[in-house]
């Protein structure tokens, strides 16, 4: 599992460098910022979680003991971390799901037009305040 987290972290750095979000890997190391996200877990009680910038929503939910499966450990190979963005304002700030993510979303329970995989939603300042729900919590 540690190797999986390290490889995802490295892939995220490369993705951000190619998008121009980072100018160097050292900039990533210096970033210790957090943002707040609201997650409505299976019990229906919305929780505020403080998420480090660059962390996936799947990782954040697991760290905050929110009941989400993530069977593939965040490798975009299942749909068990399916979340639904509650506000169109935030959904419009997100990049469209990749073909790989869409393939997995096709298998998800409770799919909506605002669905994403939690492992593919990465915390960033622009998403501070985003509200996410797990499908069975709606």
mmCIF file of C-alpha atoms in Angstrom:
data_model
loop_
_atom_site.group_PDB
_atom_site.id
_atom_site.type_symbol
_atom_site.label_atom_id
_atom_site.label_comp_id
_atom_site.label_asym_id
_atom_site.label_seq_id
_atom_site.Cartn_x
_atom_site.Cartn_y
_atom_site.Cartn_z
ATOM 1 C CA UNK A 1 0.000 0.000 0.000
ATOM 2 C CA UNK A 2 2.894 2.374 0.757
ATOM 3 C CA UNK A 3 4.340 1.787 -2.710
ATOM 4 C CA UNK A 4 0.932 2.533 -4.203
ATOM 5 C CA UNK A 5 0.729 5.845 -2.295
ATOM 6 C CA UNK A 6 4.260 6.808 -3.326
ATOM 7 C CA UNK A 7 3.611 6.047 -6.996
ATOM 8 C CA UNK A 8 0.321 8.024 -6.923
ATOM 9 C CA UNK A 9 2.133 10.948 -5.298
ATOM 10 C CA UNK A 10 4.816 10.855 -8.014
ATOM 11 C CA UNK A 11 2.206 10.638 -10.758
ATOM 12 C CA UNK A 12 0.398 13.630 -9.253
ATOM 13 C CA UNK A 13 3.624 15.678 -9.266
ATOM 14 C CA UNK A 14 4.242 14.855 -12.927
ATOM 15 C CA UNK A 15 0.611 15.681 -13.805
ATOM 16 C CA UNK A 16 0.850 19.061 -12.044
ATOM 17 C CA UNK A 17 4.192 19.881 -13.639
ATOM 18 C CA UNK A 18 2.818 19.175 -17.126
ATOM 19 C CA UNK A 19 -0.292 21.261 -16.445
ATOM 20 C CA UNK A 20 1.832 24.184 -15.282
ATOM 21 C CA UNK A 21 0.416 24.079 -11.744
ATOM 22 C CA UNK A 22 3.911 23.605 -10.347
ATOM 23 C CA UNK A 23 7.116 25.114 -11.606
ATOM 24 C CA UNK A 24 9.279 22.702 -9.647
ATOM 25 C CA UNK A 25 9.024 19.690 -7.379
ATOM 26 C CA UNK A 26 10.387 21.832 -4.525
ATOM 27 C CA UNK A 27 7.290 24.046 -4.808
ATOM 28 C CA UNK A 28 5.206 20.941 -4.087
ATOM 29 C CA UNK A 29 7.310 20.170 -1.016
ATOM 30 C CA UNK A 30 6.826 23.702 0.288
ATOM 31 C CA UNK A 31 3.042 23.575 -0.052
ATOM 32 C CA UNK A 32 1.484 22.701 3.297
ATOM 33 C CA UNK A 33 -1.837 24.423 2.698
ATOM 34 C CA UNK A 34 -5.201 22.937 3.534
ATOM 35 C CA UNK A 35 -8.753 23.514 2.374
ATOM 36 C CA UNK A 36 -12.116 22.506 3.808
ATOM 37 C CA UNK A 37 -14.377 20.034 2.084
ATOM 38 C CA UNK A 38 -17.797 18.842 3.148
ATOM 39 C CA UNK A 39 -18.516 15.152 2.754
ATOM 40 C CA UNK A 40 -21.860 13.497 3.348
ATOM 41 C CA UNK A 41 -21.034 9.887 4.248
ATOM 42 C CA UNK A 42 -23.333 6.879 4.303
ATOM 43 C CA UNK A 43 -24.913 7.814 7.652
ATOM 44 C CA UNK A 44 -26.165 11.033 6.054
ATOM 45 C CA UNK A 45 -24.468 13.376 8.524
ATOM 46 C CA UNK A 46 -22.362 15.928 6.654
ATOM 47 C CA UNK A 47 -18.809 16.235 7.960
ATOM 48 C CA UNK A 48 -16.287 19.006 7.441
ATOM 49 C CA UNK A 49 -12.846 17.631 6.705
ATOM 50 C CA UNK A 50 -9.637 19.617 6.478
ATOM 51 C CA UNK A 51 -7.780 18.324 3.428
ATOM 52 C CA UNK A 52 -4.157 19.028 2.487
ATOM 53 C CA UNK A 53 -3.747 20.539 -0.958
ATOM 54 C CA UNK A 54 -2.797 17.812 -3.486
ATOM 55 C CA UNK A 55 -4.517 14.996 -1.516
ATOM 56 C CA UNK A 56 -7.262 12.973 -3.202
ATOM 57 C CA UNK A 57 -10.752 12.973 -1.744
ATOM 58 C CA UNK A 58 -10.473 9.209 -1.316
ATOM 59 C CA UNK A 59 -7.334 9.552 0.803
ATOM 60 C CA UNK A 60 -8.870 12.402 2.804
ATOM 61 C CA UNK A 61 -12.070 10.455 3.487
ATOM 62 C CA UNK A 62 -10.105 7.415 4.645
ATOM 63 C CA UNK A 63 -7.893 9.542 6.903
ATOM 64 C CA UNK A 64 -11.032 11.010 8.500
ATOM 65 C CA UNK A 65 -12.604 7.557 9.064
ATOM 66 C CA UNK A 66 -15.380 8.136 6.547
ATOM 67 C CA UNK A 67 -16.818 4.866 5.286
ATOM 68 C CA UNK A 68 -15.707 4.751 1.645
ATOM 69 C CA UNK A 69 -14.224 1.629 0.130
ATOM 70 C CA UNK A 70 -11.590 2.533 -2.465
ATOM 71 C CA UNK A 71 -11.044 -1.124 -3.384
ATOM 72 C CA UNK A 72 -8.306 -0.366 -5.945
ATOM 73 C CA UNK A 73 -6.464 1.924 -3.478
ATOM 74 C CA UNK A 74 -6.875 4.965 -5.688
ATOM 75 C CA UNK A 75 -5.577 3.597 -8.979
ATOM 76 C CA UNK A 76 -8.759 4.417 -10.963
ATOM 77 C CA UNK A 77 -9.514 0.730 -11.481
ATOM 78 C CA UNK A 78 -12.902 0.483 -9.721
ATOM 79 C CA UNK A 79 -15.887 2.676 -8.860
ATOM 80 C CA UNK A 80 -16.068 2.154 -5.095
ATOM 81 C CA UNK A 81 -14.916 5.709 -4.302
ATOM 82 C CA UNK A 82 -17.683 7.273 -6.411
ATOM 83 C CA UNK A 83 -18.724 10.691 -5.082
ATOM 84 C CA UNK A 84 -21.243 13.234 -6.313
ATOM 85 C CA UNK A 85 -20.431 16.938 -6.404
ATOM 86 C CA UNK A 86 -23.413 18.703 -4.825
ATOM 87 C CA UNK A 87 -22.977 22.209 -6.252
ATOM 88 C CA UNK A 88 -22.740 22.926 -9.979
ATOM 89 C CA UNK A 89 -20.493 25.914 -9.198
ATOM 90 C CA UNK A 90 -17.784 23.527 -7.978
ATOM 91 C CA UNK A 91 -18.497 20.875 -10.587
ATOM 92 C CA UNK A 92 -17.796 23.456 -13.298
ATOM 93 C CA UNK A 93 -14.359 24.130 -11.761
ATOM 94 C CA UNK A 94 -13.338 20.494 -12.198
ATOM 95 C CA UNK A 95 -11.684 19.036 -15.245
ATOM 96 C CA UNK A 96 -13.866 16.629 -17.175
ATOM 97 C CA UNK A 97 -13.356 13.007 -16.168
ATOM 98 C CA UNK A 98 -10.765 11.198 -18.262
ATOM 99 C CA UNK A 99 -11.816 8.298 -20.483
ATOM 100 C CA UNK A 100 -10.346 5.946 -17.865
ATOM 101 C CA UNK A 101 -12.412 7.579 -15.096
ATOM 102 C CA UNK A 102 -15.570 7.533 -17.254
ATOM 103 C CA UNK A 103 -15.081 3.807 -17.902
ATOM 104 C CA UNK A 104 -15.089 3.191 -14.146
ATOM 105 C CA UNK A 105 -17.968 5.600 -13.512
ATOM 106 C CA UNK A 106 -20.084 3.597 -15.961
ATOM 107 C CA UNK A 107 -19.962 0.817 -13.344
ATOM 108 C CA UNK A 108 -20.851 3.073 -10.394
ATOM 109 C CA UNK A 109 -24.023 2.869 -8.342
ATOM 110 C CA UNK A 110 -26.176 6.014 -8.476
ATOM 111 C CA UNK A 111 -24.318 7.681 -11.349
ATOM 112 C CA UNK A 112 -25.270 11.332 -11.996
ATOM 113 C CA UNK A 113 -24.051 14.081 -14.313
ATOM 114 C CA UNK A 114 -21.972 15.433 -11.393
ATOM 115 C CA UNK A 115 -20.282 12.124 -10.530
ATOM 116 C CA UNK A 116 -16.540 11.707 -10.113
ATOM 117 C CA UNK A 117 -14.235 9.172 -8.532
ATOM 118 C CA UNK A 118 -12.887 10.335 -5.184
ATOM 119 C CA UNK A 119 -9.426 9.065 -6.103
ATOM 120 C CA UNK A 120 -9.382 11.437 -9.085
ATOM 121 C CA UNK A 121 -10.601 14.546 -7.225
ATOM 122 C CA UNK A 122 -7.530 16.299 -5.893
ATOM 123 C CA UNK A 123 -7.790 19.044 -3.272
ATOM 124 C CA UNK A 124 -6.854 22.492 -4.515
ATOM 125 C CA UNK A 125 -7.576 26.014 -3.301
ATOM 126 C CA UNK A 126 -10.292 26.565 -5.928
ATOM 127 C CA UNK A 127 -12.276 23.681 -4.421
ATOM 128 C CA UNK A 128 -12.301 25.029 -0.860
ATOM 129 C CA UNK A 129 -15.848 24.494 0.400
ATOM 130 C CA UNK A 130 -16.844 21.798 -2.113
ATOM 131 C CA UNK A 131 -19.667 19.527 -0.967
ATOM 132 C CA UNK A 132 -19.487 15.862 -1.913
ATOM 133 C CA UNK A 133 -21.929 13.046 -1.216
ATOM 134 C CA UNK A 134 -21.613 9.299 -1.385
ATOM 135 C CA UNK A 135 -24.381 7.939 -3.642
ATOM 136 C CA UNK A 136 -26.320 6.072 -0.960
ATOM 137 C CA UNK A 137 -26.297 9.193 1.261
ATOM 138 C CA UNK A 138 -28.471 11.161 -1.176
#
